[in-house]
Coordinates of C-alpha atoms in Angstrom, one line a residue:
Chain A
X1 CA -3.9 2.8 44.6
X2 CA -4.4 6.9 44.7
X3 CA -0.7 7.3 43.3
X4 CA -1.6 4.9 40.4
X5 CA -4.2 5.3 37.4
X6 CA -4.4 5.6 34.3
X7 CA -3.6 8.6 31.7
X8 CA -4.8 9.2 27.8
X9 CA -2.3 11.2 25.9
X10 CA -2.0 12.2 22.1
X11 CA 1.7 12.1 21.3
X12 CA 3.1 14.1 18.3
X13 CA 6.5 12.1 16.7
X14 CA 8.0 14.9 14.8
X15 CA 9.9 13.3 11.5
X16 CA 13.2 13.1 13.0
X17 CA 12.2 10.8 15.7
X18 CA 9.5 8.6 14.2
X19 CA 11.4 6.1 12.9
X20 CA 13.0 5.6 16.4
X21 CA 12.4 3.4 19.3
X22 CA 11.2 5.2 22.0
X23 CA 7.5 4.4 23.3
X24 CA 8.6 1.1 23.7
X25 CA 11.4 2.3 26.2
X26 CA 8.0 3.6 28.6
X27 CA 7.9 -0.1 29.9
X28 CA 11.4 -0.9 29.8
X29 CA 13.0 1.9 31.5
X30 CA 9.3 2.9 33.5
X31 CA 7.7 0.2 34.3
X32 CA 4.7 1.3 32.9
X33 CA 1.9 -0.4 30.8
X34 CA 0.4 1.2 27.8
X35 CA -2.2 0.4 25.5
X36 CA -2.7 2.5 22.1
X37 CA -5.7 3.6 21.1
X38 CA -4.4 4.9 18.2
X39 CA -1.3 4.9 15.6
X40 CA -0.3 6.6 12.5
X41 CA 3.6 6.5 12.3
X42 CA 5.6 6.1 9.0
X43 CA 8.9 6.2 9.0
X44 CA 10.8 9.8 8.0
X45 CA 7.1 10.9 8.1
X46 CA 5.5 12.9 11.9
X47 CA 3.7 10.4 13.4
X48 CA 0.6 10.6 15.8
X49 CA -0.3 8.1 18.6
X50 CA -3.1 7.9 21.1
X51 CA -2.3 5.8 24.4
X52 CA -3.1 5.2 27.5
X53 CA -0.9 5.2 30.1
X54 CA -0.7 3.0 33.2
X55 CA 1.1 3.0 36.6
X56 CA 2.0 5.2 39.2
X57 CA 1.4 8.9 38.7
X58 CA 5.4 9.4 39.2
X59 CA 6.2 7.1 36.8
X60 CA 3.9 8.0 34.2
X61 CA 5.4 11.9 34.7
X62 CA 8.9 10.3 34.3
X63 CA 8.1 8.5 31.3
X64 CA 6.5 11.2 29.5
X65 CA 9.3 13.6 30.6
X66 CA 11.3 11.2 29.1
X67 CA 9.4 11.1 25.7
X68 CA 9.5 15.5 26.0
X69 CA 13.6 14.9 26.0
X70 CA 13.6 12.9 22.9
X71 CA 11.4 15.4 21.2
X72 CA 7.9 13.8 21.4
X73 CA 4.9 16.1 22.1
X74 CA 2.8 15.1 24.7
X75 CA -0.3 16.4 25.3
X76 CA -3.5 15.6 27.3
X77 CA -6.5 13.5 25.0
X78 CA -9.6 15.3 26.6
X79 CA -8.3 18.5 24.0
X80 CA -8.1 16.7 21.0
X81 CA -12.3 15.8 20.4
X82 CA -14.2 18.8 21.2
X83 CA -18.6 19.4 20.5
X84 CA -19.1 22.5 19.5
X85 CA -22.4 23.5 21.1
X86 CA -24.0 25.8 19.3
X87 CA -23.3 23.1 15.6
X88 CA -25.6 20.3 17.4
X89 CA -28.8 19.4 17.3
X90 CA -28.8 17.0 18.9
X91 CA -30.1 13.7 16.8
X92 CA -27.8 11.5 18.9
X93 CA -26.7 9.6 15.7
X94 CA -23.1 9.5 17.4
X95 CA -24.6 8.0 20.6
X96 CA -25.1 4.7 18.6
X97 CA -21.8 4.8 17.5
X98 CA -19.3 6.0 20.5
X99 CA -18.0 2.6 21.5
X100 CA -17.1 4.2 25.1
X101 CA -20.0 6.1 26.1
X102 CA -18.2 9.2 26.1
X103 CA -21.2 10.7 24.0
X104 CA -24.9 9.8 25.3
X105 CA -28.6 10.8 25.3
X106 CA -29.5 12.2 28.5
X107 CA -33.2 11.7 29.5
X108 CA -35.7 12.7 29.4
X109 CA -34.3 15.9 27.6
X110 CA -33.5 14.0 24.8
X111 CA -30.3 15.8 24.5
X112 CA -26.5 14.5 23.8
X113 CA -23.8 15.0 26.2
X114 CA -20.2 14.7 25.9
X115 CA -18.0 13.4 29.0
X116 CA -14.4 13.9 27.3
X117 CA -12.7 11.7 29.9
X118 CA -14.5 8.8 28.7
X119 CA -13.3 9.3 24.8
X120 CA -10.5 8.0 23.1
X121 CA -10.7 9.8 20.0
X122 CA -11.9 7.0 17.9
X123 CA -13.5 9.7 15.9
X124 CA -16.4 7.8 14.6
X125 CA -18.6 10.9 15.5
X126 CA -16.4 13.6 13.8
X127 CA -17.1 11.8 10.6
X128 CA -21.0 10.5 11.3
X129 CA -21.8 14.3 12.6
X130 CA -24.1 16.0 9.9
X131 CA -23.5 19.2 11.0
X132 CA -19.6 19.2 12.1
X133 CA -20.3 19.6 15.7
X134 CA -17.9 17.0 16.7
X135 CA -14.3 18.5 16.0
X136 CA -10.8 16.3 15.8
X137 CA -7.7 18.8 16.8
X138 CA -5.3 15.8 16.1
Chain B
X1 CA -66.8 8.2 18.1
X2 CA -68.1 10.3 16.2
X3 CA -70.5 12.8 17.6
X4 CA -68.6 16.3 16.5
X5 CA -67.0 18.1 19.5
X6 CA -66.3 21.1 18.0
X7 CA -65.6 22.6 14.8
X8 CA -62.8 25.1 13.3
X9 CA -64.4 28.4 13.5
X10 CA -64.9 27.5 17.2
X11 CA -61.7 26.8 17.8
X12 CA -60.3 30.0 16.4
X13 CA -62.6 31.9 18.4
X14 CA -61.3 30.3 21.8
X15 CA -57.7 31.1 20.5
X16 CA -58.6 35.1 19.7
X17 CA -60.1 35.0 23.2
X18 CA -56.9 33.5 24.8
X19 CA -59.3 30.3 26.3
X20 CA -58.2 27.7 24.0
X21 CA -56.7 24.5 25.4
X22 CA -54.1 23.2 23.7
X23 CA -51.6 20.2 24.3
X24 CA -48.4 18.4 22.9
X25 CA -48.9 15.3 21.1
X26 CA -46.4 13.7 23.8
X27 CA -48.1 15.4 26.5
X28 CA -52.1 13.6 25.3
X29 CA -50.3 10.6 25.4
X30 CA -50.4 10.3 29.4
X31 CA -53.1 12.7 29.6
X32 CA -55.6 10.2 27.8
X33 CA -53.8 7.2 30.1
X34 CA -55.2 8.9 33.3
X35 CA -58.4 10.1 31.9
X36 CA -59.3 8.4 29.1
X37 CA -60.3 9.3 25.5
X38 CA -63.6 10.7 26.1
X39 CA -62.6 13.1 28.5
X40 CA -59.7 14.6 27.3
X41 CA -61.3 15.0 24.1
X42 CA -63.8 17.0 25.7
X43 CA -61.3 19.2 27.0
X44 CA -58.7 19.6 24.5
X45 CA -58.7 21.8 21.6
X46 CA -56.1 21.2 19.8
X47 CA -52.9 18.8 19.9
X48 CA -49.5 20.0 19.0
X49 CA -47.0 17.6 17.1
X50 CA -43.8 18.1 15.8
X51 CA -40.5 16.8 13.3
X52 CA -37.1 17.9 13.4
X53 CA -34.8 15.7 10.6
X54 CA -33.2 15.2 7.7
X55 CA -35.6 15.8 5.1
X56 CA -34.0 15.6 1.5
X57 CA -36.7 16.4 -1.1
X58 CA -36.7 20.5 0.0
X59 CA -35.4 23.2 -1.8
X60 CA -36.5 26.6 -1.9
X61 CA -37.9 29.0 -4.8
X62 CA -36.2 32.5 -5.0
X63 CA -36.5 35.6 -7.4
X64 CA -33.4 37.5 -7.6
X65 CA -35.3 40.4 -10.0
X66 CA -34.2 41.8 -13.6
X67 CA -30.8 43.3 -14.2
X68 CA -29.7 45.8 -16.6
X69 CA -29.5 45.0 -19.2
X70 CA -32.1 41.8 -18.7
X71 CA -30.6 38.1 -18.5
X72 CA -32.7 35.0 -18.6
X73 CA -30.2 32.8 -17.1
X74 CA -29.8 29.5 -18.0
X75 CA -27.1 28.4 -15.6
X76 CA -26.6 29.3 -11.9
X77 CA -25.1 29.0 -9.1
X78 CA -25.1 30.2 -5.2
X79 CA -22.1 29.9 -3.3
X80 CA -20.9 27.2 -5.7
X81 CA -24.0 25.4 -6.1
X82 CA -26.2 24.8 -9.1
X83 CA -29.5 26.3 -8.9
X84 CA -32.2 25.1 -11.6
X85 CA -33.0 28.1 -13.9
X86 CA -34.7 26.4 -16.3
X87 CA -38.3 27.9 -15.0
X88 CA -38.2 31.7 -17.0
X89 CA -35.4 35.0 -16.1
X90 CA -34.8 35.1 -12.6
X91 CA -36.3 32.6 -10.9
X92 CA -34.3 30.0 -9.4
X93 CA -34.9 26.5 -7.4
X94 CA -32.0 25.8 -5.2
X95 CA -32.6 21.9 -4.1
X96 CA -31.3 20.9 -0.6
X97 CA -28.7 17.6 -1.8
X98 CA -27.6 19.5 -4.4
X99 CA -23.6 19.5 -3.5
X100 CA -21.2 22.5 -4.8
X101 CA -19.9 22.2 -8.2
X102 CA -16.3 21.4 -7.0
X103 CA -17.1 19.0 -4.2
X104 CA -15.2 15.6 -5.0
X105 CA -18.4 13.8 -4.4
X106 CA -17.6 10.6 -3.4
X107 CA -14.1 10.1 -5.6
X108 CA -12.5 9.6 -1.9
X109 CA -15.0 7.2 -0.3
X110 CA -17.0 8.3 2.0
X111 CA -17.3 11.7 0.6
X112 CA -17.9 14.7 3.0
X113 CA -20.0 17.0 1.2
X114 CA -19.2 19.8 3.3
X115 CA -21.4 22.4 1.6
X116 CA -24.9 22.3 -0.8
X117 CA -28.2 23.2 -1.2
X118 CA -29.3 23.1 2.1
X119 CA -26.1 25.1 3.3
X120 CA -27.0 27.7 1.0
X121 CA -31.1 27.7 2.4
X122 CA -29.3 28.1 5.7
X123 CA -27.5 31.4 5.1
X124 CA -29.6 33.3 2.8
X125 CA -32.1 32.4 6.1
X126 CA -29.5 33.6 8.3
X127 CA -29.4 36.7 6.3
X128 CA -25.7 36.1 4.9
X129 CA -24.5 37.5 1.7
X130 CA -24.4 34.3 -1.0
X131 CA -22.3 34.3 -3.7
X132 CA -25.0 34.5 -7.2
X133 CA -22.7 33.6 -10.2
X134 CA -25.1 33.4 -13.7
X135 CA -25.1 32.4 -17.5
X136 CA -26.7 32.8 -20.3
X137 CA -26.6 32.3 -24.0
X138 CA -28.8 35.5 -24.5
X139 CA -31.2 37.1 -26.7
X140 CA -33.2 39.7 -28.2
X141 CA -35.2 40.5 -25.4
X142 CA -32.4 39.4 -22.8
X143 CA -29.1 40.1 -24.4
X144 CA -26.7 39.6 -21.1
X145 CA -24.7 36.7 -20.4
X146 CA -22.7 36.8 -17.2
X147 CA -24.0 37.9 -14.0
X148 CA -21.7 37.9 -10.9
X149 CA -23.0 39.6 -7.8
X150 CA -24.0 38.8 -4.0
X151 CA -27.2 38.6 -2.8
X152 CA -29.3 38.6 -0.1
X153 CA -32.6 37.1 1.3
X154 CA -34.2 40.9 2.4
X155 CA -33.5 42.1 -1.7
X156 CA -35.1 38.7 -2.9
X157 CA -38.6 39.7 -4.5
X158 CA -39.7 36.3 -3.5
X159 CA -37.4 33.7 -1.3
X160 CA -39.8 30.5 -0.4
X161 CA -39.3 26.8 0.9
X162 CA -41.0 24.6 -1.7
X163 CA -40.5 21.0 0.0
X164 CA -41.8 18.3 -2.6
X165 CA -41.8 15.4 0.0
X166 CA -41.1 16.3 4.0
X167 CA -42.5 14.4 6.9
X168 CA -42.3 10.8 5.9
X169 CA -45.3 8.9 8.3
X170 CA -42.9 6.2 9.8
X171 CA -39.5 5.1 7.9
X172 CA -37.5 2.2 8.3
X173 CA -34.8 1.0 11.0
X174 CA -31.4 0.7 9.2
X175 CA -29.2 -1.7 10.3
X176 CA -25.8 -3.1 8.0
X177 CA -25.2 -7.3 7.7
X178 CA -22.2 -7.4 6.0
X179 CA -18.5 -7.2 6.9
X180 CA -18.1 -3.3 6.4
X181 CA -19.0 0.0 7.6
X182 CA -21.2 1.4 5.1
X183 CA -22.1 5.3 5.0
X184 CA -26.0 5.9 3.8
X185 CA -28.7 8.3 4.4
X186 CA -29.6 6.8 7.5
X187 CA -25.9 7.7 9.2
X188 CA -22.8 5.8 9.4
X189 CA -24.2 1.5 10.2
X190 CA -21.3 -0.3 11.8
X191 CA -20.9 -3.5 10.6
X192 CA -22.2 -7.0 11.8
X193 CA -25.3 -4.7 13.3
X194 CA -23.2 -2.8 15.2
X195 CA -25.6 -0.2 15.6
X196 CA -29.2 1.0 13.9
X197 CA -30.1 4.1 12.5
X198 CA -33.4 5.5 12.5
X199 CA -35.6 8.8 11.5
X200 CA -38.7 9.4 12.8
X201 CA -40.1 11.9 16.0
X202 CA -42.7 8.8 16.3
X203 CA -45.5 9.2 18.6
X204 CA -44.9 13.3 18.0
X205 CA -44.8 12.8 14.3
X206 CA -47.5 15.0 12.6
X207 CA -48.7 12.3 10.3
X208 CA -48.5 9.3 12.8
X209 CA -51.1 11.5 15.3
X210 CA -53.6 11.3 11.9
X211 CA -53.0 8.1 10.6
X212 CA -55.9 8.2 8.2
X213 CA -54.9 11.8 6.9
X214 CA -58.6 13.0 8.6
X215 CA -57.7 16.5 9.6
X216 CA -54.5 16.9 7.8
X217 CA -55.2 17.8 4.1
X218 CA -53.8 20.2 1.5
X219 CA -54.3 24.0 2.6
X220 CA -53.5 23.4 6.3
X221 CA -51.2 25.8 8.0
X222 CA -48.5 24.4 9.7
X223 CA -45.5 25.9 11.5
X224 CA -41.9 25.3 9.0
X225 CA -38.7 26.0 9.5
X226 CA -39.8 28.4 12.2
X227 CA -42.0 30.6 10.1
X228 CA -45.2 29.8 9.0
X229 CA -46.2 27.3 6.0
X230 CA -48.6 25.2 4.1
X231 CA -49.3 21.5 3.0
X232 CA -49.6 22.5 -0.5
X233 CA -50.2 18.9 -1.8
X234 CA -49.4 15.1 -1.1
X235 CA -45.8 14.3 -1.0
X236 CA -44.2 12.6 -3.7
X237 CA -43.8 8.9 -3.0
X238 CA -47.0 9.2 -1.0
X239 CA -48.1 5.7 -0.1
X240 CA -51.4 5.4 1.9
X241 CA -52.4 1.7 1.2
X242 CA -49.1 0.2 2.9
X243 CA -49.7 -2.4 6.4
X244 CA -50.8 -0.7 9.2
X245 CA -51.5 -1.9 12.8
X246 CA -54.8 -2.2 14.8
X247 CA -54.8 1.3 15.6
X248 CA -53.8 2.4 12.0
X249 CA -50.4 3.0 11.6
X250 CA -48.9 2.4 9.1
X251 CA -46.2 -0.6 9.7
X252 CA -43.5 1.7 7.2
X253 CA -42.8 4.5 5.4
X254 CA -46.1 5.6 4.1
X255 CA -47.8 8.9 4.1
X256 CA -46.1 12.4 2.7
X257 CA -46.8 16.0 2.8
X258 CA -45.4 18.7 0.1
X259 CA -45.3 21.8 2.3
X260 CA -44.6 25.4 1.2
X261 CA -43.8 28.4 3.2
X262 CA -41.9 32.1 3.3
X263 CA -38.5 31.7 3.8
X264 CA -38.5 35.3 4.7
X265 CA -40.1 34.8 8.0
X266 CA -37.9 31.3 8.9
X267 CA -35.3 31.2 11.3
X268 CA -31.7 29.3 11.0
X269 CA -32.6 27.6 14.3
X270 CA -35.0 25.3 12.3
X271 CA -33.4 25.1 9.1
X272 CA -29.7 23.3 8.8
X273 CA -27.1 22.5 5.9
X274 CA -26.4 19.2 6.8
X275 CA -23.2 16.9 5.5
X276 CA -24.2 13.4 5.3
X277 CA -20.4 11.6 5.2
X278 CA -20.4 8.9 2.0
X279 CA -23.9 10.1 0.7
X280 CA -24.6 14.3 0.1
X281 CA -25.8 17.2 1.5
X282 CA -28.9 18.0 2.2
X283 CA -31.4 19.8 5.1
X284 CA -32.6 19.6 8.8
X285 CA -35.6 21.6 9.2
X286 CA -38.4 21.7 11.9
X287 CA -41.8 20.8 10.8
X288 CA -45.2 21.2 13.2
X289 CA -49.2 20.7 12.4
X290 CA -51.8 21.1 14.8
X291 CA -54.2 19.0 15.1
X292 CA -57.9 20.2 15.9
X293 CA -60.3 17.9 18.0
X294 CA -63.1 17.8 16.2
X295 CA -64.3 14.6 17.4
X296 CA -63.1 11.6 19.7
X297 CA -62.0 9.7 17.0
X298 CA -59.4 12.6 16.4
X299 CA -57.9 12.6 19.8
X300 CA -57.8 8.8 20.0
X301 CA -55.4 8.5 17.2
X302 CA -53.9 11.5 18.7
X303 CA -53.0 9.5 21.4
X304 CA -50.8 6.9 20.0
X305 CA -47.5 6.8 21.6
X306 CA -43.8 5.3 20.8
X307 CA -44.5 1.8 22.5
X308 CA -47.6 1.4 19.5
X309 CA -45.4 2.2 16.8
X310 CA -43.6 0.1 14.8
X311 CA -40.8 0.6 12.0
X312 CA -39.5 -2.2 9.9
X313 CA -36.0 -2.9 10.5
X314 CA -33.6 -3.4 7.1
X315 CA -30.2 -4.0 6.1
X316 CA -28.8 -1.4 4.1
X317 CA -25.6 -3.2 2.7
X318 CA -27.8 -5.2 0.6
X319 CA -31.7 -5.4 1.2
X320 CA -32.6 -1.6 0.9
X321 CA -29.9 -1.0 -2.0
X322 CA -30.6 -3.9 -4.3
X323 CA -34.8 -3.7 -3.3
X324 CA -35.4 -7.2 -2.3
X325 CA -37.9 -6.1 0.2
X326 CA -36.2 -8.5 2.8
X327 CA -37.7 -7.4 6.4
X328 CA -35.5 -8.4 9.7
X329 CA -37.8 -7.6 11.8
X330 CA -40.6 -5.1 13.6
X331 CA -39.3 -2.9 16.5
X332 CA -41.1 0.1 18.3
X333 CA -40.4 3.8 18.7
X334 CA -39.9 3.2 22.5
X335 CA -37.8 0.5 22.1
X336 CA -35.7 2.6 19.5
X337 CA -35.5 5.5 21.8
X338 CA -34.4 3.6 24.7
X339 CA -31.0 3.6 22.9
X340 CA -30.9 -0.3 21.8
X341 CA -32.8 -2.4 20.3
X342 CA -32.7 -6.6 19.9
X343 CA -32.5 -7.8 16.4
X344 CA -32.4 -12.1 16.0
X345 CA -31.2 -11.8 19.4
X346 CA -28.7 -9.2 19.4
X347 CA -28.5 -5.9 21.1
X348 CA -27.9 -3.1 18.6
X349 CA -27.2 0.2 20.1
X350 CA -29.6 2.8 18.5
X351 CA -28.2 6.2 16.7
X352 CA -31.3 8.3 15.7
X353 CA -31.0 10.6 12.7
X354 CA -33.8 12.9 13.9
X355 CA -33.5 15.1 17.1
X356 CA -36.2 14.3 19.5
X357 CA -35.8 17.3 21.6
X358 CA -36.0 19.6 18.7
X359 CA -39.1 17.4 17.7
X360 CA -40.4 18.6 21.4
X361 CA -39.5 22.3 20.9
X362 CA -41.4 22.4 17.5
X363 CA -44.8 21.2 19.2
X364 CA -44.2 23.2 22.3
X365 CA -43.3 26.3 19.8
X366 CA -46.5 25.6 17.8
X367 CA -48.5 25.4 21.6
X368 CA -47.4 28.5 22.7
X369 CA -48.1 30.6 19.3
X370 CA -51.8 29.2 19.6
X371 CA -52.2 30.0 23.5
X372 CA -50.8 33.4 22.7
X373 CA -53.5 34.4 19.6
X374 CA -50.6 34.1 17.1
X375 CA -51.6 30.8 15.0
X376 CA -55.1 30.3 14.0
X377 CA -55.8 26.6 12.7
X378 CA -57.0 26.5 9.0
X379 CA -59.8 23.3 7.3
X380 CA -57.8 21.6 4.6
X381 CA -59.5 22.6 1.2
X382 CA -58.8 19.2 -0.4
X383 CA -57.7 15.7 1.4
X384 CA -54.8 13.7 1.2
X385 CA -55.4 10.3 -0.7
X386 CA -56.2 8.0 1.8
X387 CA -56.7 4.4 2.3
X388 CA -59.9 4.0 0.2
X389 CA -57.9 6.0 -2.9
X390 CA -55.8 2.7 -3.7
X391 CA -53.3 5.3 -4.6
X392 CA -49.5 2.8 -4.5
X393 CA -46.0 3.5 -4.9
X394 CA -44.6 2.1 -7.9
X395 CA -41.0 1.5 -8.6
X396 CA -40.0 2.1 -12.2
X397 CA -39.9 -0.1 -15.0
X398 CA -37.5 0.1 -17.3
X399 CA -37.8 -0.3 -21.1
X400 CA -35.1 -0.8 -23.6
X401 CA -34.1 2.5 -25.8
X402 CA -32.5 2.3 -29.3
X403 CA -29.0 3.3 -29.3
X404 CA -29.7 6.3 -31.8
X405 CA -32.5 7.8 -29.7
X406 CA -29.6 8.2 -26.4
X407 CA -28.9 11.7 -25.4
X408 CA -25.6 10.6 -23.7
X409 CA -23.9 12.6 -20.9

């Protein structure tokens, strides 16, 4: 299994390609399963989708390749929710919410970490933080 | 109980002569498990508590001094935001929910009141230039009209906090029944209980270490916003004669504290702007009050910890809003900080408003300044209303007003 896994990627549909069919291609031409985290595609509009990618690491680089050629942009998830540091004070009020984990209290310092591999940009705790320390790049 | 351990003056005197002993109130708590009450109440001094949270009902009190010609403004704002001039010339009250005058409020729901009042507290504190932009309709004595300048905190004649109702003793456990997320003060509440917001630094909470408001009373110095402050009076919505426990505490939101203090010697590490997303602005701040051991009866209730206090737990999408007074259920502060909580028998993830480790940096903070000679405890000159003052919140009543006598808006 160390040549398979799976990969979260933000993909960027610029306007002339959204209305296309080409993500679906990742499983007909690849072989590769995908499960989307997260869509906002209209058509003649840029769209923005969030997946996860699964099957073999060759495979996944082929089918992402493939999207690059037909003028998607693909780029890693773990960029796209950052915590500023020095914004939190840590009240954990995101904790509660992050359905993944990706954001916990660690004890007993009482304060919140953020594992980025674990997230899939759901972004509840950009828009719960009082003080902006969670930060969307999407 | 009661025989008196030690008084004030004594107290002070160990802290000039560096002797004093002096502990957290999270740090008494296993202290008193291992040794018991009557010991560690011989040996204490003083116990250390401390708040970090959301407090809305702060604002702060500045003078911006006369201009040339004079102005006695009558409208005002900093960086965008209405100050209240309505109090002489130059004095202004800049509240901490106030949003800026252009914010869209909550037209797109859930609003995000990126900037306010307590934005504004946090960078004349950080010693930023803000934005002072004034009217008046003038006269005699103060002919000018318009004022537009920047200020600062250092030029300020006086620049202090004024908080009319901080540390809430206990608060409820918000929780949301119906079908939708819904955005309140208490953070964003997931539908179907998907999760529970909650405020309170519990058993380090300065109020819930003196239940009975013994030792805590108007004139006490306590450490605010990093600097140095007062309780200047009871809070507003101060409610003594709610249910309590065995031990005394109080089963809900009950005591306040108004504090005051010089915002001149307060740091931007204890006082935060904070965006509340669907409901306003408003301010974090740190909040300590030691409390002196002048008896055994002091350090007992001193020694309460999370697993003894409870906080009601209430649904927000209806209950809280519409004032039924509906009740889920009782949970505790340690069952609350263990990051979920079972609710009709449902585990609800837990997503505290208040920071717990900035709670624990405030007492430690306040420790350390009276090990090192720097903070010398004061006796209150007046108590709180307690128990015996059958002092209640009321809700209002409203009375029907003839159509003629309506101001309008």
């Amino acid at each position: 299994m160390n040549n398979n896994g799976s990969k979260k990627v933000v993909l960027r549909f610029p306007q002339e390609v959204a209305d296309r069919p080409i993500v679906c291609e990742l499983a007909l031409r690849f072989g590769l399963r995908f499960n989307i985290l997260r869509a906002s595609i209209s058509p003649h509009r840029e769209g923005i989708m969030v997946m996860e990618l699964i099957g073999s690491r060759d495979r996944q680089e082929e089918g992402l390749e493939f999207l690059r050629e037909k003028g998607v942009f693909v780029e890693p998830l773990s960029q796209d929710i950052r915590m500023v540091e020095e914004r939190c004070y840590h009240c954990g009020t995101c904790v509660g919410l992050c359905p993944t984990g990706a954001l916990s209290m660690e004890r007993p310092s009482f304060l919140v970490r953020y594992d980025p591999a674990k997230c899939i940009a759901c972004e509840l705790c950009v828009l719960a933080c009082p003080t902006h320390a969670m930060e969307a790049l999407l | 109980m009661g025989t008196k351990l030690r008084t004030y003056e004594e107290i002070n005197e160990k802290i000039k002569k560096g002797q004093v002993v002096v502990v957290t109130a999270e740090e008494v708590v296993d202290l008193v498990r291992e040794k018991g009450v009557e010991r560690v109440a011989r040996e204490v001094d003083v116990v250390t508590t401390g708040t970090f949270g959301i407090m809305c009902s702060s604002g702060a009190f500045l003078n911006i001094g006369h201009t040339k010609p004079r102005m006695k403004i009558h409208e005002a704002y900093l960086n965008g935001v209405m100050a209240y001039a309505g109090l002489a010339a130059v004095d202004l009250y800049i509240g901490a929910t106030q949003p800026a005058k252009d914010d869209p409020l909550n037209k797109v729901h859930p609003g995000e009141f990126r900037y306010g009042g307590g934005h504004v507290i946090q960078d004349l504190v950080a010693g930023k230039d803000v934005l002072l932009e004034a009217y008046a309709y003038g006269t005699d004595c103060y002919p000018r009209k318009k004022l537009v300048t920047w200020i600062n905190i250092r030029d300020l004649n006086e620049a202090y906090l004024f908080n009319p109702r901080n540390a809430y003793q206990n608060y409820n456990v918000a929780v949301n029944l119906s079908d939708k997320t819904i955005y309140t003060y208490l953070g964003v509440l997931l539908p179907r209980m998907g999760n529970a917001g909650y405020s309170s630094a519990g058993q380090l909470s300065p109020l819930l270490n003196d239940p009975y408001y013994r030792v805590i009373g108007i004139g006490t110095k306590i450490f605010l916003g990093g600097g140095i402050g007062y309780v200047a009076w009871q809070g507003t919505q101060h409610n003594p004669t709610v249910e309590r426990t065995e031990r005394g505490i109080p089963k809900g939101g009950a005591g306040t504290i108004a504090v005051i203090g010089d915002l001149k010697g307060m740091s931007p590490h204890w006082l935060w702007g904070v965006s509340i997303r669907g409901y306003g602005c408003s301010l974090a701040l740190g909040l300590g009050i030691p409390i002196p051991i002048l008896d055994e009866e002091t350090l007992y209730y001193c020694s309460v910890s999370d697993e003894e206090i409870l906080a009601p737990v209430v649904d927000y999408s209806h209950a809280y809003p519409y004032g039924t007074g509906e009740i889920l259920g009782y949970v505790s502060y340690a069952e609350l900080r263990s990051g979920k909580i079972t609710i009709g028998g449902k585990e609800v993830p837990t997503s505290p408003m208040s920071s717990y480790s900035k709670a624990r940096e405030v007492a430690l903070t306040l420790k350390k300044w009276i090990q090192e000679g720097k903070f010398t405890l004061t006796q209150p000159v007046a108590q709180l209303p307690g128990v015996e003052s059958g002092v209640r919140f009321k809700n209002l009543v409203e009375r029907p007003v003839e159509a003629s006598v309506i101001i309008g808006r």
